[in-house]
Amino acid sequence: MEEIFVLVVGAGPAGLGIAACLTKKSIPYIVLEKVHVVAREMIFVEMHLLKYFSLSIVDALVTLSSNLKYGNLSKYGIYRLNEGPFLLKATKGRIPVIDVGTIGKIQYGEIKVLPGIEKINKSKVIFEDKVELSFDAIIFATGFKSTACEWLKDYDFILKNDGFLKNCFPNHWKGKNKLYCVGLSRMGLQGVSKDAIAIANDIETVLRTMLR
């Protein structure tokens, strides 16, 4: 069977997962931004540690753990951000990449990491280091843009024009006319959990008022 060459661009959590799956039938190449890579089990440890320690301490522990587990990833073309992984999640909504086996495939050469893209001409891609390669398929895993503002009426009380929340945590989840937002706080599963609890409590209060 002829090998298929696939380029995954903007490989965050979704893109790295796609690349790992593609290794069974193709040779994937990825273009990465600077990212934090953490082992799956560290996510659960982090959520537990945050109950007792500050964000900066947890970030330092998780970063140290990642360095011990993966070593120096820069020689494979993977560079870490200066800010800690969970500080970024809390302030900018950027979640760390949870490794699902992709890093091992990169280290063994099954997935190749390339520099940024300079130009795309049909199936040919020119990279920042002037190397030119041809691909059978190019996958853009570069995120999405919310369209809520295009179909939701009176969104301006709770959402900004980019579709994300206008109000800051923890007063972000409730709008007018019983409109609630869950999971838009960019705080991961912990944020979703807090939103769900706050909304459930608010609905309970409304129902109790109606039954009086």
XYZ file of N, CA and C in Angstrom:
636
model
N 0.838 -1.199 0.000
C 0.000 0.000 0.000
C 0.876 1.252 0.000
N 0.547 2.176 -0.862
C 1.323 3.408 -0.962
C 1.088 4.286 0.260
N 2.160 4.857 0.797
C 2.046 5.702 1.983
C 1.413 7.040 1.626
N 0.607 7.543 2.545
C -0.069 8.824 2.368
C 0.605 9.839 3.281
N 0.895 11.009 2.745
C 1.547 12.062 3.520
C 0.508 13.116 3.904
N 0.352 13.321 5.209
C -0.669 14.230 5.731
C -0.001 15.293 6.589
N -0.429 16.543 6.432
C 0.063 17.655 7.251
C -1.055 18.116 8.178
N -0.781 18.149 9.478
C -1.729 18.658 10.467
C -1.207 20.002 10.958
N -1.983 21.050 10.747
C -1.555 22.419 11.071
C -2.230 22.879 12.355
N -1.443 23.536 13.234
C -2.005 24.059 14.472
C -2.358 22.949 15.434
N -1.474 21.978 15.532
C -1.808 20.757 16.267
C -1.812 20.981 17.768
N -2.983 21.321 18.308
C -3.180 21.360 19.747
C -3.669 19.996 20.198
N -4.542 19.939 21.224
C -5.034 18.642 21.701
C -5.687 17.807 20.604
N -6.558 18.436 19.800
C -7.249 17.691 18.741
C -6.277 17.260 17.648
N -5.419 18.177 17.230
C -4.494 17.881 16.146
C -3.516 16.776 16.480
N -3.019 16.774 17.719
C -2.081 15.722 18.121
C -2.772 14.365 18.181
N -4.040 14.380 18.611
C -4.803 13.139 18.622
C -5.026 12.605 17.219
N -5.331 13.510 16.287
C -5.508 13.123 14.881
C -4.213 12.531 14.333
N -3.100 13.202 14.614
C -1.804 12.732 14.113
C -1.482 11.335 14.630
N -1.803 11.080 15.910
C -1.532 9.762 16.485
C -2.343 8.679 15.781
N -3.598 8.987 15.455
C -4.448 8.012 14.752
C -3.972 7.784 13.323
N -3.452 8.827 12.696
C -3.037 8.727 11.298
C -1.802 7.857 11.092
N -1.033 7.638 12.141
C 0.211 6.874 11.972
C -0.042 5.435 11.531
N -1.251 4.946 11.720
C -1.569 3.573 11.330
C -1.640 3.418 9.810
N -1.991 4.507 9.107
C -2.207 4.391 7.666
C -1.448 5.426 6.845
N -0.711 6.296 7.509
C -0.029 7.353 6.765
C 1.198 7.824 7.527
N 1.884 8.796 6.940
C 3.008 9.451 7.611
C 2.582 10.888 7.908
N 2.182 11.179 9.149
C 1.735 12.534 9.459
C 2.886 13.480 9.805
N 2.755 14.703 9.354
C 3.648 15.793 9.734
C 2.792 16.817 10.470
N 3.358 17.479 11.470
C 2.581 18.466 12.202
C 3.344 19.778 12.312
N 2.576 20.871 12.324
C 3.117 22.203 12.577
C 2.570 22.642 13.923
N 3.454 22.850 14.893
C 3.056 23.140 16.261
C 3.321 24.580 16.650
N 2.392 25.136 17.453
C 2.702 26.355 18.185
C 3.473 25.930 19.438
N 3.891 26.907 20.228
C 4.469 26.561 21.527
C 3.350 26.004 22.405
N 3.593 24.874 23.036
C 2.553 24.206 23.813
C 3.126 23.640 25.106
N 2.221 23.359 26.043
C 2.564 22.584 27.232
C 2.004 21.182 27.034
N 2.841 20.183 27.210
C 2.403 18.796 27.093
C 2.429 18.168 28.478
N 1.306 17.600 28.885
C 1.239 16.952 30.198
C 0.657 15.551 30.036
N 1.065 14.660 30.912
C 0.512 13.305 30.913
C -0.924 13.342 31.416
N -1.723 12.393 30.954
C -3.146 12.380 31.302
C -3.367 12.346 32.808
N -2.577 11.539 33.507
C -2.780 11.408 34.949
C -2.480 12.705 35.702
N -1.642 13.582 35.110
C -1.302 14.841 35.779
C -2.486 15.791 35.837
N -3.441 15.656 34.917
C -4.632 16.505 34.954
C -5.419 16.245 36.230
N -5.579 14.984 36.593
C -6.319 14.630 37.805
C -5.541 15.052 39.049
N -4.229 14.905 39.006
C -3.398 15.339 40.131
C -3.511 16.848 40.314
N -3.478 17.579 39.192
C -3.566 19.044 39.244
C -4.864 19.503 39.875
N -5.980 18.884 39.468
C -7.284 19.281 40.003
C -7.347 19.041 41.504
N -6.681 18.000 41.978
C -6.654 17.718 43.415
C -5.734 18.695 44.143
N -4.558 18.965 43.565
C -3.588 19.848 44.222
C -4.098 21.278 44.343
N -4.912 21.718 43.369
C -5.411 23.096 43.400
C -6.323 23.369 44.593
N -6.783 22.319 45.235
C -7.604 22.504 46.435
C -6.755 22.955 47.618
N -5.442 22.693 47.536
C -4.577 22.935 48.686
C -3.424 23.904 48.409
N -3.054 24.067 47.134
C -1.893 24.892 46.808
C -2.260 25.959 45.780
N -1.410 26.980 45.700
C -1.637 28.057 44.736
C -1.373 27.568 43.318
N -1.877 28.330 42.349
C -1.721 27.971 40.941
C -0.253 27.920 40.537
N 0.547 28.854 41.052
C 1.965 28.902 40.682
C 2.717 27.667 41.171
N 2.386 27.196 42.375
C 3.038 25.999 42.909
C 2.643 24.766 42.098
N 1.363 24.654 41.781
C 0.885 23.506 40.994
C 1.514 23.515 39.607
N 1.592 24.693 38.988
C 2.225 24.805 37.668
C 3.680 24.348 37.715
N 4.397 24.768 38.759
C 5.809 24.385 38.888
C 5.957 22.871 39.035
N 5.078 22.254 39.825
C 5.137 20.807 40.030
C 4.802 20.039 38.749
N 3.777 20.517 38.031
C 3.364 19.841 36.795
C 4.442 19.985 35.721
N 5.040 21.172 35.624
C 6.102 21.394 34.638
C 7.314 20.523 34.935
N 7.677 20.426 36.219
C 8.795 19.563 36.617
C 8.498 18.105 36.269
N 7.279 17.678 36.551
C 6.881 16.304 36.241
C 6.952 16.024 34.744
N 6.512 16.992 33.932
C 6.552 16.825 32.475
C 7.988 16.749 31.970
N 8.857 17.580 32.548
C 10.271 17.556 32.146
C 10.916 16.208 32.465
N 10.573 15.658 33.627
C 11.129 14.359 34.020
C 10.602 13.235 33.130
N 9.339 13.335 32.745
C 8.718 12.273 31.945
C 9.167 12.311 30.487
N 9.197 13.522 29.898
C 9.443 13.637 28.456
C 10.852 14.091 28.099
N 11.562 14.678 29.065
C 12.891 15.191 28.757
C 12.818 16.478 27.953
N 13.887 16.794 27.245
C 13.964 18.018 26.446
C 13.278 17.806 25.099
N 12.075 18.345 24.957
C 11.303 18.150 23.728
C 11.689 19.120 22.620
N 12.507 20.124 22.950
C 12.867 21.113 21.926
C 13.659 20.481 20.784
N 14.384 19.400 21.060
C 15.150 18.751 19.985
C 14.244 18.036 18.992
N 12.960 17.902 19.355
C 11.981 17.329 18.425
C 11.109 18.412 17.786
N 11.418 19.680 18.097
C 10.645 20.779 17.531
C 9.466 21.207 18.373
N 9.408 20.734 19.623
C 8.308 21.089 20.527
C 8.851 22.022 21.602
N 8.285 23.222 21.686
C 8.770 24.230 22.626
C 7.659 24.610 23.600
N 8.036 24.797 24.858
C 7.064 25.151 25.888
C 6.859 26.665 25.942
N 5.697 27.058 26.431
C 5.397 28.464 26.675
C 6.033 28.898 27.992
N 6.244 30.200 28.134
C 6.846 30.712 29.369
C 5.880 30.629 30.546
N 4.599 30.930 30.299
C 3.609 30.856 31.368
C 3.303 29.400 31.688
N 2.921 29.147 32.940
C 2.590 27.788 33.344
C 1.342 27.274 32.645
N 1.184 25.954 32.531
C 0.064 25.385 31.784
C -1.306 25.729 32.339
N -1.457 25.734 33.653
C -2.777 25.969 34.218
C -3.041 27.449 34.477
N -1.983 28.248 34.549
C -2.165 29.697 34.559
C -2.726 30.142 33.212
N -2.209 29.577 32.134
C -2.714 29.897 30.798
C -4.166 29.473 30.641
N -4.496 28.316 31.205
C -5.878 27.846 31.114
C -6.818 28.785 31.857
N -6.373 29.275 33.027
C -7.220 30.138 33.843
C -7.351 31.544 33.272
N -6.284 32.061 32.642
C -6.290 33.454 32.189
C -6.645 33.627 30.718
N -6.286 32.650 29.882
C -6.497 32.802 28.441
C -7.308 31.671 27.817
N -7.677 30.693 28.623
C -8.478 29.598 28.100
C -7.714 28.592 27.274
N -6.396 28.670 27.249
C -5.579 27.726 26.477
C -5.249 26.521 27.341
N -5.803 25.392 26.985
C -5.583 24.199 27.793
C -4.293 23.510 27.370
N -3.605 22.866 28.314
C -2.395 22.127 27.936
C -2.753 20.918 27.085
N -1.807 20.451 26.310
C -2.017 19.268 25.481
C -1.865 18.025 26.351
N -2.906 17.208 26.374
C -2.860 15.955 27.121
C -2.305 14.874 26.204
N -1.197 14.305 26.588
C -0.533 13.320 25.736
C -1.321 12.013 25.687
N -1.667 11.574 24.488
C -2.381 10.307 24.296
C -1.494 9.314 23.539
N -0.196 9.472 23.706
C 0.752 8.606 23.016
C 1.450 9.272 21.853
N 1.041 10.512 21.559
C 1.611 11.213 20.408
C 3.077 11.558 20.614
N 3.437 11.971 21.825
C 4.819 12.383 22.078
C 5.779 11.222 21.844
N 5.397 10.035 22.274
C 6.235 8.863 22.029
C 6.421 8.594 20.544
N 5.357 8.793 19.761
C 5.441 8.597 18.307
C 6.356 9.640 17.672
N 6.332 10.871 18.222
C 7.240 11.913 17.723
C 8.685 11.547 18.046
N 8.923 11.086 19.267
C 10.278 10.733 19.684
C 10.838 9.546 18.899
N 9.959 8.641 18.465
C 10.394 7.482 17.673
C 10.400 7.759 16.174
N 10.034 8.988 15.787
C 10.090 9.357 14.379
C 8.883 8.968 13.556
N 7.822 8.480 14.200
C 6.612 8.109 13.468
C 5.812 9.338 13.045
N 5.963 10.433 13.790
C 5.347 11.721 13.455
C 6.465 12.744 13.381
N 6.478 13.534 12.341
C 7.538 14.519 12.148
C 6.990 15.921 12.409
N 7.746 16.718 13.190
C 7.358 18.088 13.518
C 8.085 19.049 12.589
N 7.340 19.971 11.997
C 7.901 20.930 11.049
C 7.757 22.351 11.581
N 8.572 23.290 11.077
C 8.442 24.695 11.492
C 7.191 25.327 10.896
N 7.005 26.616 11.141
C 5.825 27.304 10.640
C 5.740 27.324 9.122
N 4.521 27.560 8.639
C 4.269 27.577 7.196
C 4.471 28.984 6.643
N 5.166 29.068 5.539
C 5.358 30.341 4.852
C 4.364 30.511 3.709
N 4.091 29.409 2.991
C 3.208 29.506 1.829
C 2.655 28.128 1.480
N 1.375 28.111 1.041
C 0.758 26.880 0.546
C 0.357 27.093 -0.901
N 0.805 26.206 -1.766
C 0.468 26.268 -3.191
C -0.094 24.912 -3.607
N -1.435 24.808 -3.532
C -2.135 23.546 -3.800
C -1.637 22.478 -2.828
N -1.022 21.415 -3.322
C -0.574 20.338 -2.432
C 0.839 20.556 -1.907
N 1.507 21.598 -2.401
C 2.875 21.883 -1.975
C 2.886 22.936 -0.869
N 3.728 22.706 0.123
C 3.836 23.625 1.257
C 5.290 24.043 1.423
N 5.505 25.358 1.510
C 6.844 25.897 1.772
C 6.890 26.331 3.233
N 7.875 25.844 3.967
C 7.977 26.132 5.390
C 8.968 27.267 5.647
N 9.014 27.727 6.897
C 9.854 28.872 7.249
C 11.335 28.596 7.039
N 11.725 27.342 7.064
C 13.131 27.002 6.809
C 13.408 26.777 5.322
N 12.410 27.167 4.485
C 12.505 27.113 3.007
C 12.413 25.692 2.445
N 12.175 24.713 3.287
C 11.956 23.351 2.796
C 10.581 23.273 2.143
N 10.491 22.590 1.006
C 9.226 22.452 0.274
C 8.834 20.974 0.222
N 7.602 20.674 0.659
C 7.111 19.300 0.679
C 5.720 19.230 0.064
N 5.386 18.074 -0.478
C 4.055 17.848 -1.052
C 3.263 16.904 -0.147
N 1.953 17.163 -0.031
C 1.102 16.361 0.843
C -0.143 15.904 0.098
N -0.633 14.729 0.496
C -1.879 14.210 -0.066
C -3.091 14.867 0.586
N -2.920 15.319 1.825
C -4.016 15.981 2.544
C -3.432 16.939 3.567
N -4.136 18.054 3.788
C -3.746 19.037 4.807
C -4.935 19.232 5.734
N -4.724 19.041 7.025
C -5.786 19.186 8.023
C -5.483 20.403 8.886
N -6.424 21.341 8.951
C -6.256 22.521 9.798
C -6.976 22.287 11.129
N -6.199 22.082 12.189
C -6.742 21.897 13.534
C -6.450 23.158 14.337
N -6.949 24.279 13.840
C -6.577 25.592 14.382
C -7.661 26.216 15.257
N -8.589 25.399 15.744
C -9.628 25.938 16.610
C -10.850 26.378 15.830
N -11.739 27.094 16.513
C -12.990 27.499 15.890
C -13.385 28.893 16.371
N -14.343 29.470 15.680
C -14.888 30.762 16.062
C -16.354 30.587 16.406
N -16.754 31.068 17.573
C -18.143 30.936 18.000
C -19.072 31.753 17.104
N -20.214 31.164 16.741
C -21.216 31.866 15.919
C -22.453 32.229 16.731
N -22.361 32.130 18.064
C -23.532 32.380 18.909
C -24.127 33.767 18.681
N -23.269 34.744 18.430
C -23.751 36.119 18.244
C -24.574 36.277 16.964
N -24.469 35.328 16.049
C -25.205 35.417 14.791
C -26.639 34.914 14.908
N -26.915 34.060 15.894
C -28.266 33.493 16.003
C -28.933 33.742 17.352
N -28.173 34.163 18.361
C -28.744 34.390 19.685
C -29.178 35.846 19.832
N -30.464 36.066 20.111
C -30.977 37.422 20.289
C -30.565 37.964 21.662
N -30.363 39.261 21.727
C -30.025 39.940 22.989
C -28.831 39.297 23.694
N -27.843 38.918 22.903
C -26.660 38.268 23.468
C -25.735 39.252 24.176
N -25.904 40.553 23.890
C -24.919 41.541 24.324
C -24.818 41.679 25.838
N -25.801 41.170 26.593
C -25.711 41.258 28.046
C -24.707 40.253 28.601
N -24.569 39.105 27.920
C -23.735 38.034 28.469
C -22.528 37.688 27.609
N -22.599 37.976 26.288
C -21.511 37.615 25.384
C -20.902 38.835 24.711
N -19.622 38.736 24.407
C -18.958 39.750 23.589
C -19.156 39.399 22.121
N -18.688 40.266 21.245
C -18.875 40.031 19.809
C -18.142 38.799 19.297
N -17.130 38.343 20.040
C -16.405 37.143 19.612
C -17.071 35.857 20.083
N -18.220 35.993 20.769
C -18.954 34.814 21.207
C -18.560 34.297 22.570
N -17.596 34.946 23.213
C -17.189 34.515 24.545
C -17.764 35.456 25.600
N -17.625 35.068 26.852
C -18.326 35.737 27.939
C -17.859 37.168 28.168
N -18.836 38.037 28.442
C -18.532 39.441 28.708
C -18.137 39.641 30.169
N -18.836 38.982 31.073
C -18.592 39.167 32.497
C -17.501 38.221 32.997
N -16.794 38.660 34.011
C -15.683 37.878 34.552
C -16.177 36.813 35.531
N -15.402 35.758 35.675
C -15.665 34.722 36.664
C -15.657 35.353 38.051
N -16.590 35.022 38.959
C -17.585 33.953 38.856
C -18.978 34.442 38.464
N -19.110 35.669 37.973
C -20.436 36.226 37.657
C -20.703 36.231 36.156
N -20.371 35.157 35.497
C -20.395 35.115 34.037
C -21.481 34.229 33.453
N -22.092 33.401 34.250
C -22.909 32.297 33.735
C -24.383 32.632 33.528
N -24.847 33.791 34.010
C -26.277 34.101 33.952
C -26.539 35.365 33.151
N -27.471 35.274 32.191
C -27.872 36.422 31.393
C -29.308 36.813 31.692
N -29.916 37.543 30.785
C -31.310 37.949 30.942
C -32.242 36.837 30.476
N -33.501 36.930 30.931
C -34.560 36.018 30.472
C -34.187 34.546 30.650
N -33.592 34.247 31.809
C -33.239 32.857 32.162
C -32.264 32.223 31.170
N -31.364 33.026 30.648
C -30.325 32.519 29.754
C -29.088 32.172 30.572
N -28.623 30.937 30.432
C -27.446 30.478 31.152
C -26.355 30.042 30.170
N -25.114 30.161 30.597
C -23.975 29.701 29.792
C -23.119 28.751 30.627
N -22.882 27.567 30.101
C -22.044 26.574 30.775
C -20.820 26.275 29.910
N -19.656 26.310 30.518
C -18.455 25.868 29.817
C -17.776 26.914 28.960
N -18.186 28.178 29.074
C -17.552 29.225 28.271
C -16.542 30.040 29.065
N -16.262 29.626 30.291
C -15.349 30.393 31.138
C -13.887 30.129 30.815
N -13.620 29.187 29.902
C -12.250 28.821 29.519
C -11.443 28.310 30.710
N -12.120 27.601 31.607
C -11.453 27.062 32.797
C -11.488 25.539 32.819
N -11.712 24.924 31.671
C -11.685 23.473 31.585
C -12.836 22.816 32.322
N -12.636 21.536 32.680
C -13.689 20.762 33.340
C -14.042 21.339 34.703
N -13.055 21.920 35.371
C -13.311 22.526 36.671
C -14.279 23.695 36.523
N -14.106 24.497 35.461
C -15.008 25.612 35.201
C -16.400 25.145 34.832
N -16.489 24.084 34.028
C -17.792 23.518 33.656
C -18.536 23.054 34.899
N -17.819 22.391 35.809
C -18.427 21.904 37.048
C -18.975 23.055 37.890
N -18.195 24.126 38.030
C -18.642 25.275 38.823
C -19.842 25.951 38.181
N -19.829 26.064 36.842
C -20.969 26.657 36.137
C -22.232 25.835 36.371
N -22.115 24.522 36.234
C -23.273 23.636 36.372
C -23.872 23.721 37.773
N -23.026 23.770 38.787
C -23.507 23.859 40.168
C -24.207 25.195 40.402
N -23.601 26.287 39.923
C -24.192 27.617 40.102
C -25.550 27.711 39.414
N -25.650 27.163 38.209
C -26.902 27.227 37.456
C -27.970 26.353 38.104
N -27.580 25.166 38.553
C -28.537 24.279 39.226
C -29.086 24.936 40.488
N -28.226 25.591 41.255
C -28.671 26.285 42.464
C -29.600 27.439 42.124
N -29.313 28.156 41.043
C -30.159 29.278 40.642
C -31.538 28.792 40.199
N -31.570 27.705 39.432
C -32.851 27.145 38.989
C -33.669 26.665 40.185
N -32.995 26.059 41.160
C -33.688 25.615 42.372
C -34.307 26.798 43.108
N -33.574 27.913 43.186
C -34.091 29.114 43.842
C -35.318 29.651 43.117
N -35.266 29.674 41.784
C -36.402 30.152 40.985
C -37.625 29.269 41.209
N -37.430 27.958 41.201
C -38.548 27.026 41.390
C -39.163 27.162 42.776
N -38.318 27.331 43.790
C -38.846 27.503 45.145
C -39.678 28.772 45.253
N -39.226 29.830 44.583
C -39.969 31.094 44.589
C -41.325 30.920 43.911
N -41.363 30.177 42.816
C -42.607 29.952 42.077
C -43.602 29.114 42.873
N -43.107 28.233 43.740
C -43.980 27.325 44.486
C -44.473 27.899 45.805
N -44.015 29.080 46.139
C -44.466 29.691 47.403
C -45.922 30.145 47.298
